[in-house]
XYZ file of C-alpha atoms in Angstrom:
613
model
C 131.575 -77.554 125.700
C 129.244 -79.449 128.029
C 127.117 -76.309 128.469
C 126.947 -75.872 124.681
C 126.053 -79.567 124.270
C 123.117 -79.147 126.663
C 121.860 -76.280 124.476
C 122.234 -77.871 121.058
C 122.384 -81.656 121.437
C 119.612 -82.248 123.971
C 116.988 -79.697 122.920
C 114.903 -82.319 121.095
C 114.815 -85.017 123.768
C 114.653 -82.338 126.473
C 111.298 -81.029 125.228
C 109.686 -84.495 125.014
C 108.011 -84.178 128.479
C 105.749 -81.533 126.948
C 103.676 -84.103 125.058
C 104.725 -87.693 125.862
C 102.449 -88.676 128.777
C 99.317 -86.948 127.465
C 99.828 -88.744 124.134
C 100.324 -92.165 125.763
C 97.058 -91.844 127.694
C 95.162 -90.368 124.768
C 91.632 -91.917 124.849
C 92.179 -93.175 121.269
C 94.758 -95.669 122.572
C 92.242 -97.175 124.996
C 94.735 -97.229 127.891
C 93.031 -96.618 131.240
C 94.612 -94.025 133.521
C 95.238 -95.786 136.836
C 98.192 -96.284 139.189
C 99.100 -99.723 137.802
C 99.291 -98.434 134.209
C 101.086 -95.244 135.257
C 103.800 -97.240 137.032
C 104.161 -99.516 133.996
C 104.382 -96.674 131.481
C 106.862 -94.662 133.567
C 108.952 -97.792 134.092
C 109.046 -98.268 130.310
C 110.111 -94.629 129.849
C 112.804 -94.758 132.551
C 114.332 -98.017 131.356
C 113.959 -96.941 127.720
C 115.989 -93.816 128.481
C 118.527 -96.061 130.212
C 118.788 -98.780 127.549
C 118.219 -96.872 124.300
C 119.690 -93.442 125.017
C 122.271 -94.057 127.756
C 123.477 -97.528 126.735
C 122.956 -97.649 122.958
C 123.655 -94.064 121.888
C 125.698 -92.410 124.654
C 127.827 -95.506 125.367
C 127.952 -97.609 122.166
C 127.158 -95.336 119.199
C 129.541 -92.574 120.287
C 132.312 -95.148 119.775
C 131.255 -95.558 116.116
C 132.801 -92.311 114.923
C 134.093 -91.558 111.432
C 137.229 -89.579 112.334
C 135.328 -87.840 115.100
C 132.085 -87.379 113.147
C 128.768 -89.082 113.892
C 125.288 -89.351 112.396
C 123.763 -91.824 109.985
C 125.567 -90.357 106.926
C 128.960 -90.671 108.621
C 128.034 -94.170 109.856
C 126.931 -95.197 106.341
C 130.195 -93.927 104.820
C 132.196 -95.764 107.497
C 130.268 -99.017 106.967
C 130.521 -98.857 103.165
C 134.287 -98.351 103.366
C 134.431 -101.456 105.589
C 132.673 -103.842 103.187
C 134.220 -102.467 99.910
C 132.334 -101.825 96.635
C 132.717 -105.399 95.394
C 130.824 -106.812 98.394
C 127.271 -108.103 97.950
C 126.347 -105.992 100.990
C 127.484 -102.661 99.482
C 124.289 -101.713 97.604
C 121.828 -102.926 100.305
C 123.769 -101.017 102.972
C 123.875 -97.916 100.762
C 120.100 -98.103 100.271
C 119.592 -98.667 104.012
C 121.753 -95.650 104.855
C 119.895 -93.473 102.357
C 116.537 -94.611 103.764
C 117.712 -93.849 107.312
C 118.845 -90.399 106.178
C 115.449 -89.689 104.597
C 113.755 -90.695 107.855
C 116.039 -88.235 109.664
C 114.730 -85.553 107.287
C 111.190 -86.586 108.253
C 112.142 -86.302 111.917
C 113.638 -82.843 111.308
C 110.351 -81.649 109.791
C 108.151 -82.985 112.593
C 110.386 -81.794 115.479
C 109.786 -78.042 114.958
C 106.088 -78.635 114.282
C 105.294 -80.818 117.321
C 107.664 -79.048 119.740
C 106.507 -75.476 119.151
C 102.870 -76.573 118.834
C 102.978 -78.406 122.168
C 104.584 -75.387 123.887
C 101.955 -72.954 122.591
C 99.199 -75.426 123.565
C 99.954 -74.499 127.179
C 97.827 -71.404 126.577
C 94.753 -73.675 126.443
C 95.425 -74.674 130.054
C 95.481 -71.050 131.234
C 92.544 -69.916 129.121
C 90.568 -72.454 127.028
C 89.223 -69.564 124.914
C 92.738 -69.119 123.485
C 92.586 -72.520 121.765
C 91.829 -71.006 118.355
C 95.017 -68.923 118.513
C 97.362 -71.901 119.083
C 97.948 -72.781 115.400
C 98.290 -69.129 114.192
C 100.783 -68.349 116.994
C 102.739 -71.532 116.175
C 102.929 -70.443 112.515
C 104.210 -66.984 113.541
C 106.940 -68.496 115.755
C 108.041 -70.983 113.051
C 108.110 -68.399 110.238
C 110.226 -66.116 112.449
C 112.578 -69.021 113.254
C 113.135 -69.984 109.609
C 113.420 -66.350 108.497
C 116.219 -65.860 111.050
C 118.269 -68.772 109.650
C 120.029 -66.611 107.058
C 121.539 -64.534 109.873
C 123.032 -67.590 111.581
C 123.091 -68.434 115.271
C 126.443 -66.853 116.157
C 124.756 -63.948 117.987
C 122.085 -65.833 119.942
C 123.777 -69.246 120.077
C 125.643 -68.347 123.270
C 122.277 -68.124 125.061
C 121.169 -71.626 124.042
C 123.147 -73.403 126.764
C 122.051 -71.177 129.698
C 118.376 -71.233 128.610
C 118.385 -75.030 128.355
C 120.115 -75.295 131.755
C 117.223 -73.263 133.193
C 114.803 -75.559 131.324
C 116.312 -78.774 132.701
C 116.518 -77.244 136.194
C 112.792 -76.397 135.949
C 112.034 -79.978 134.839
C 113.933 -81.394 137.820
C 112.421 -78.998 140.395
C 108.836 -79.579 139.183
C 109.461 -83.303 139.257
C 110.790 -83.311 142.831
C 107.881 -81.143 144.085
C 105.322 -83.615 142.746
C 107.247 -86.767 143.743
C 107.253 -85.555 147.357
C 103.431 -85.370 147.217
C 103.092 -88.958 145.918
C 106.336 -90.855 146.612
C 104.744 -94.177 145.644
C 105.502 -93.239 142.034
C 109.154 -94.193 142.703
C 108.058 -97.830 142.374
C 108.250 -97.181 138.604
C 112.039 -97.518 138.899
C 111.497 -101.256 139.310
C 111.648 -102.810 135.780
C 109.209 -105.509 136.937
C 106.419 -102.918 136.621
C 107.183 -102.487 132.903
C 107.074 -106.257 132.406
C 103.795 -106.673 134.315
C 102.261 -103.745 132.423
C 103.065 -105.360 129.056
C 101.854 -108.744 130.284
C 98.558 -107.411 131.641
C 97.599 -105.039 128.811
C 99.134 -106.935 125.881
C 97.849 -105.374 122.640
C 96.865 -102.071 124.255
C 100.330 -101.893 125.839
C 101.858 -102.625 122.425
C 99.852 -99.723 120.956
C 101.023 -97.488 123.820
C 104.663 -98.320 122.947
C 104.202 -96.274 119.766
C 103.721 -93.233 122.023
C 106.311 -94.225 124.659
C 108.950 -93.846 121.939
C 108.278 -90.077 122.005
C 110.360 -89.977 125.200
C 113.443 -91.075 123.196
C 113.215 -88.611 120.303
C 116.469 -86.771 119.843
C 118.708 -89.766 120.562
C 119.840 -89.764 116.921
C 120.610 -86.034 117.188
C 123.136 -86.551 119.992
C 125.001 -89.036 117.781
C 124.877 -86.682 114.773
C 126.277 -83.787 116.840
C 129.331 -85.729 118.034
C 131.589 -83.920 115.550
C 130.662 -80.518 116.969
C 131.206 -81.233 120.651
C 133.111 -84.499 121.082
C 132.183 -87.569 123.104
C 133.074 -86.405 126.624
C 130.889 -83.244 126.750
C 127.907 -85.136 125.286
C 128.279 -87.946 127.813
C 128.827 -85.542 130.721
C 125.766 -83.472 129.769
C 123.598 -86.590 129.585
C 124.562 -88.244 132.861
C 124.965 -85.085 134.980
C 122.129 -82.865 133.715
C 119.738 -84.270 131.111
C 118.995 -87.823 132.281
C 118.330 -86.881 135.954
C 116.107 -83.942 134.912
C 114.063 -86.015 132.455
C 113.650 -88.946 134.874
C 112.537 -86.649 137.713
C 110.050 -84.778 135.523
C 108.421 -87.908 134.082
C 108.107 -89.344 137.605
C 106.752 -85.989 138.806
C 104.092 -85.931 136.090
C 103.161 -89.474 137.081
C 102.839 -88.405 140.734
C 100.620 -85.494 139.673
C 98.352 -87.861 137.746
C 97.992 -90.179 140.770
C 96.771 -87.220 142.837
C 94.788 -85.490 140.050
C 93.871 -87.773 137.104
C 92.006 -84.861 135.437
C 95.384 -83.222 134.755
C 95.969 -85.737 131.937
C 94.561 -83.139 129.486
C 97.994 -81.471 129.730
C 99.997 -82.693 132.742
C 103.156 -80.737 131.955
C 101.587 -77.301 132.405
C 99.672 -78.294 135.536
C 102.659 -79.441 137.621
C 102.880 -76.232 139.682
C 99.343 -74.873 139.486
C 97.639 -72.078 137.543
C 100.168 -69.349 138.454
C 102.977 -71.107 136.558
C 101.263 -71.676 133.188
C 102.271 -68.450 131.422
C 105.919 -68.553 132.624
C 106.091 -72.210 131.548
C 104.619 -71.379 128.122
C 107.308 -68.711 127.668
C 110.147 -70.983 128.859
C 108.933 -74.004 126.878
C 108.543 -71.891 123.716
C 112.178 -70.773 124.024
C 113.273 -74.377 124.671
C 111.333 -75.715 121.669
C 112.711 -72.985 119.396
C 116.226 -74.021 120.466
C 115.355 -77.694 119.872
C 113.998 -76.793 116.430
C 117.106 -74.734 115.648
C 119.332 -77.718 116.405
C 117.256 -79.898 114.070
C 117.289 -77.312 111.269
C 121.084 -76.943 111.560
C 121.338 -80.742 111.458
C 119.318 -80.772 108.233
C 121.699 -78.282 106.616
C 124.697 -80.363 107.715
C 123.090 -83.607 106.469
C 122.276 -82.009 103.098
C 125.852 -80.808 102.656
C 127.121 -84.337 103.364
C 124.596 -85.834 100.919
C 125.762 -83.428 98.182
C 129.402 -84.386 98.769
C 128.535 -88.108 98.678
C 126.736 -87.661 95.337
C 123.212 -88.232 96.680
C 121.847 -84.736 95.986
C 122.564 -82.063 93.338
C 124.850 -79.157 94.222
C 123.049 -76.348 96.073
C 123.975 -72.892 97.276
C 125.629 -73.167 100.696
C 126.210 -69.965 102.697
C 128.390 -69.662 105.783
C 126.828 -67.718 108.630
C 129.917 -67.593 110.840
C 133.480 -66.496 110.101
C 134.893 -68.652 112.900
C 132.675 -71.785 112.844
C 132.873 -73.697 109.543
C 129.964 -75.953 110.589
C 127.462 -73.077 110.764
C 125.904 -73.061 107.302
C 122.665 -71.967 105.649
C 121.146 -73.596 102.554
C 118.322 -71.341 101.286
C 116.580 -73.975 99.136
C 116.435 -76.485 102.009
C 115.374 -73.825 104.521
C 112.314 -72.617 102.620
C 111.262 -76.077 101.422
C 111.441 -77.363 104.983
C 109.406 -74.402 106.268
C 106.642 -75.125 103.732
C 106.462 -78.771 104.812
C 106.559 -77.863 108.541
C 103.724 -75.346 108.113
C 101.783 -77.964 106.144
C 102.210 -80.384 109.078
C 101.087 -77.791 111.659
C 98.003 -76.754 109.661
C 97.149 -80.280 108.490
C 97.470 -82.051 111.856
C 96.487 -79.111 114.064
C 97.643 -80.544 117.421
C 100.638 -82.237 119.017
C 98.601 -85.421 119.755
C 97.832 -85.911 116.063
C 101.451 -85.231 115.092
C 102.738 -87.750 117.647
C 101.853 -90.723 115.439
C 103.883 -89.246 112.611
C 106.816 -88.553 114.927
C 107.214 -92.072 116.314
C 107.597 -93.840 112.977
C 110.306 -91.430 111.757
C 112.338 -91.800 114.956
C 112.113 -95.590 115.211
C 112.903 -96.129 111.510
C 116.135 -94.110 111.839
C 117.039 -96.009 115.030
C 116.492 -99.331 113.264
C 118.711 -98.363 110.300
C 121.441 -97.165 112.678
C 121.435 -100.488 114.580
C 121.694 -102.600 111.401
C 124.564 -100.470 110.052
C 126.300 -100.788 113.438
C 126.230 -104.593 113.160
C 128.164 -104.462 109.863
C 130.533 -101.893 111.339
C 131.382 -104.080 114.341
C 131.764 -107.156 112.116
C 133.681 -105.820 109.094
C 135.580 -102.830 110.470
C 136.164 -103.689 114.107
C 136.477 -107.414 113.195
C 134.746 -108.566 116.371
C 133.647 -112.219 116.659
C 130.197 -112.912 115.216
C 128.692 -113.763 118.608
C 129.904 -110.427 120.012
C 128.401 -108.533 117.043
C 125.051 -110.277 117.477
C 125.174 -109.741 121.221
C 126.071 -106.045 120.969
C 123.456 -105.156 118.360
C 120.875 -107.960 118.609
C 119.534 -106.696 121.941
C 119.027 -103.177 120.557
C 117.698 -104.550 117.264
C 114.942 -106.426 119.122
C 113.931 -103.229 120.937
C 114.035 -101.161 117.743
C 111.900 -103.677 115.842
C 109.335 -103.720 118.669
C 109.173 -99.916 118.840
C 109.019 -99.563 115.050
C 106.270 -102.195 114.833
C 104.244 -100.385 117.496
C 104.703 -97.090 115.624
C 103.435 -98.602 112.355
C 100.028 -99.068 114.018
C 99.708 -95.285 113.668
C 100.255 -95.526 109.915
C 96.785 -94.191 109.076
C 96.883 -91.655 111.920
C 99.883 -89.611 110.820
C 102.511 -92.324 110.343
C 102.091 -92.014 106.556
C 103.445 -88.456 106.668
C 107.192 -89.132 107.335
C 107.010 -92.248 105.151
C 105.672 -90.148 102.256
C 108.389 -87.544 102.832
C 110.992 -90.305 103.056
C 109.747 -91.977 99.850
C 109.975 -88.689 97.937
C 113.479 -87.936 99.233
C 114.615 -91.533 98.709
C 113.427 -91.382 95.083
C 115.229 -88.069 94.564
C 118.487 -89.370 96.082
C 118.651 -92.711 94.262
C 117.559 -91.039 90.984
C 120.332 -88.457 91.286
C 122.911 -91.119 92.126
C 121.805 -93.401 89.268
C 121.621 -90.466 86.843
C 125.202 -89.509 87.673
C 126.269 -93.094 87.027
C 124.540 -93.063 83.607
C 126.214 -89.771 82.676
C 129.559 -91.223 83.750
C 128.970 -94.398 81.691
C 128.082 -92.308 78.622
C 131.196 -90.170 78.993
C 133.332 -93.283 79.486
C 132.162 -94.687 76.116
C 133.605 -91.689 74.308
C 136.541 -91.050 76.632
C 139.995 -90.602 75.103
C 142.868 -91.683 77.416
C 144.638 -88.508 78.546
C 148.227 -89.822 78.404
C 147.799 -91.175 74.840
C 146.151 -87.936 73.721
C 148.969 -85.770 75.087
C 151.582 -88.013 73.476
C 149.955 -87.622 70.046
C 149.200 -83.900 70.574
C 152.847 -82.994 71.110
C 154.030 -84.809 67.987
C 152.880 -81.660 66.153
C 152.019 -79.283 68.995
C 149.604 -76.366 68.507
C 150.608 -72.766 69.185
C 150.923 -72.056 72.908
C 149.705 -68.802 74.411
C 150.666 -67.016 77.617
C 148.978 -68.012 80.888
C 147.661 -71.077 82.704
C 144.580 -73.078 81.722
C 142.899 -75.290 84.321
C 140.492 -77.952 83.052
C 138.136 -79.610 85.535
C 138.149 -83.343 84.928
C 136.050 -86.194 86.371
C 137.566 -88.929 88.523
C 137.896 -91.433 85.653
C 137.356 -89.187 82.638
C 139.687 -89.132 79.698
C 140.452 -85.857 77.928
C 138.132 -83.077 79.225
C 135.559 -82.014 76.631
C 136.438 -78.385 77.372
C 140.017 -79.021 76.160
C 138.805 -80.677 72.962
C 136.431 -77.775 72.272
C 139.171 -75.225 72.950
C 141.595 -76.935 70.568
C 138.898 -77.400 67.941
C 137.695 -73.793 67.939
C 140.664 -71.705 69.105
C 143.531 -73.892 67.705
C 145.781 -72.975 70.672
C 147.062 -74.438 73.934
C 148.036 -72.425 76.981
C 151.653 -72.168 78.082
C 150.812 -74.236 81.150
C 147.951 -76.752 81.264
C 146.565 -78.187 84.509
C 143.980 -80.976 84.779
C 142.163 -80.761 88.100
C 140.201 -83.699 89.535
C 138.196 -83.598 92.781
C 137.851 -86.841 94.753
C 135.354 -87.102 97.636
C 136.512 -89.655 100.190
C 134.245 -91.515 102.638
C 135.728 -89.709 105.636
C 134.510 -86.398 107.092
C 137.735 -84.390 106.740
C 141.082 -84.544 104.918
C 143.926 -82.504 106.502
C 144.622 -79.348 104.449
C 148.232 -80.312 103.728
C 147.080 -83.655 102.273
C 144.317 -82.318 100.016
C 146.424 -81.558 96.925
C 148.682 -83.931 94.978
C 150.546 -82.779 91.837
C 151.655 -85.106 89.011
C 153.940 -83.825 86.221
C 152.676 -85.099 82.833
C 155.468 -83.471 80.814
C 155.333 -80.627 78.257
C 154.373 -78.230 81.085
C 151.156 -80.193 81.692
C 150.135 -81.262 85.183
C 147.479 -83.392 86.889
C 146.294 -82.001 90.250
C 144.310 -84.466 92.351
C 142.241 -82.845 95.105
C 140.888 -84.940 97.962
C 138.048 -83.755 100.194
C 136.122 -85.393 103.000
C 132.339 -85.232 102.810
C 132.262 -82.422 105.408
C 135.129 -80.395 103.931
C 134.373 -77.030 102.342
C 135.339 -77.112 98.617
C 137.654 -74.171 97.892
C 139.721 -74.486 94.716
C 141.620 -71.140 95.091
C 142.805 -72.360 98.493
C 143.928 -75.654 96.930
C 145.887 -73.782 94.248
C 147.672 -71.860 96.989
C 148.633 -75.235 98.539
C 150.091 -76.348 95.184
C 152.924 -73.861 95.605
C 154.366 -76.206 98.258
C 154.475 -78.873 95.509
C 156.428 -76.646 93.114
C 153.407 -75.459 91.129
C 152.678 -71.782 91.936
C 149.625 -69.988 90.511
C 148.908 -66.363 89.730
C 145.115 -66.065 89.724
C 144.989 -63.146 87.260
C 146.944 -65.221 84.717
C 144.840 -68.350 85.210
C 141.690 -69.353 83.303
C 139.334 -72.148 84.345
C 137.724 -74.110 81.498
C 134.604 -75.972 82.594
C 132.351 -78.178 80.464
C 128.719 -77.496 81.363
C 126.833 -80.694 80.668
C 123.321 -80.496 79.274
C 121.712 -83.849 80.047
C 119.088 -85.158 77.610
C 116.681 -88.017 78.270
C 116.874 -90.521 75.400
C 114.550 -93.502 74.810
C 115.759 -96.983 75.690
C 118.052 -98.135 78.494
C 118.823 -95.929 81.480
C 116.015 -95.311 83.942
C 112.249 -95.094 83.630
C 111.324 -91.997 81.540
C 109.837 -90.121 84.516
C 113.036 -90.689 86.536
C 115.180 -89.505 83.632
C 113.090 -86.325 83.362
C 113.413 -85.838 87.121
C 117.193 -86.159 86.863
C 117.328 -83.757 83.905
C 115.281 -81.183 85.850
C 117.568 -81.485 88.899
C 120.674 -81.314 86.723
C 119.542 -78.101 85.029
C 118.783 -76.455 88.373
C 121.915 -77.661 90.166
C 124.469 -75.118 91.297
C 127.286 -74.636 88.779
C 130.642 -76.289 89.428
C 132.478 -72.948 89.391
C 130.199 -71.493 92.044
C 130.270 -74.663 94.171
C 134.075 -74.839 94.162
C 134.357 -71.076 94.875
C 136.212 -70.339 91.637
C 136.296 -66.584 90.859
C 133.558 -66.083 88.210
C 135.674 -63.632 86.157
C 138.264 -66.392 85.591
C 135.783 -69.010 84.271
C 135.115 -70.032 80.665
C 132.229 -72.492 80.217
C 131.906 -74.719 77.161
C 128.704 -76.659 76.586
C 128.391 -80.363 75.927
C 125.357 -82.643 75.597
C 125.075 -86.006 77.303
C 122.311 -88.550 76.667
C 121.065 -90.934 79.366
């Protein structure tokens, strides 16, 4: 598990040495390359890795698990369940969680672009004439990576761990070789150098912080991947393999720059001399592809959670592994993300230009995570207020400083993830609000189910052979599909089942607890299905579970009646007209309920109904 964690969890942060130092000392920042500044910058990186990654994420955040699951979606669900819906904090925390999630999407777009681009840029070191081929080669690698997603990672995934072990070993060895040549670089381990650097350079040092944060990218990913690997393997991988390798390589690059300041053009690929450039390009390309794969898989997982939590419309979700339920592929997300990634590669053209965009996405997600953690420690763990402020206030101060430094790059790429985030945020809150408006409209015309059944069986209609299952909303009255069926066909099935799906704010519900059966009399039943936001909806499997509750099903004698809602934008009330039209467009293109819940299509009868918002 630790080997697998090295391959998947730490790919992003593990490839940061490719571009961090050359971005920090980019001439645009105005930071002079000298020993004093090198020691200060490397001290900031080392203690940042210690405080932000090791202390905040590996030690503290891995404790904030939602039944074993991590990531900002799981943290948001956990926090919201702690403050309850009636709390004044519920909506602000929901909005904060959604914003943090959209920033994670921005991060997941920039990671493949900057990682692969920086790896291919090594060719410029070997042969400057190859510079014009960097972007085309990057596009080829990325298109191949996204095209391969539909096949899953089951076949090649077993190589991820060993390749990344080789990568981290190479980082450590290169670092040691260069540290031996200039051991004075070890003075960077003294935090006083970071303090003196900030004090001496002031505003320029503050600007440089926006690039220093590149060394911490991927910290959020290790928290999000907790559910796949568990806390112990992630912690073991960090302290035994990743942290030592990263620290040694950053110090090694610093030692190289003391000896040869001209290497700042691309210090990573010059650590061992000209002979090593092509092997390093090959190894770093493999490492960045693995890092990108982890981010893409994280995007699929995040999207599935957002759908379950009612923040995005239903989409087609394919499973790429028979044994691993977490390995999924969402075609719509895959191809949309590829288009945006290619746009970033072509538009920015180099890893230095993309770095400004990267920092703001990472620090914004970190900031949201810290604020949510404060409410978690206060309202769920019930710790004293001074402990909550002490535990999160220190990290909050660092996050605010890093985010503020990143915003200085707003006009130099920082706008890119913010634009992506704004679009996704608008989509998510519009979908959530649209669903609420549809629910409110249906509630106005809802007929209480128990009262309806009582009056229906005073003079019951003819009953026909078989079982009818009507999908019903969480607080709906009589399903429209039942009313239509009675109105047009004048019959009722021999056995009638009302099925309601509830999504709980936990990742998983044990299989034996997912179905609850209530006898309504007259051979009518209410089946309540409970899923966590990471559970795979599978209604046929739920019906099989119902047999343990005394309600067996024969699929060939069962019909599913589903009301397909056609949403219409009406003037007055609701949302702004453009948002209503956006919701209507998403609603019409959303995946059908029958398909989403894996109901056999030959057993489904759909009846249309119109809903105004």
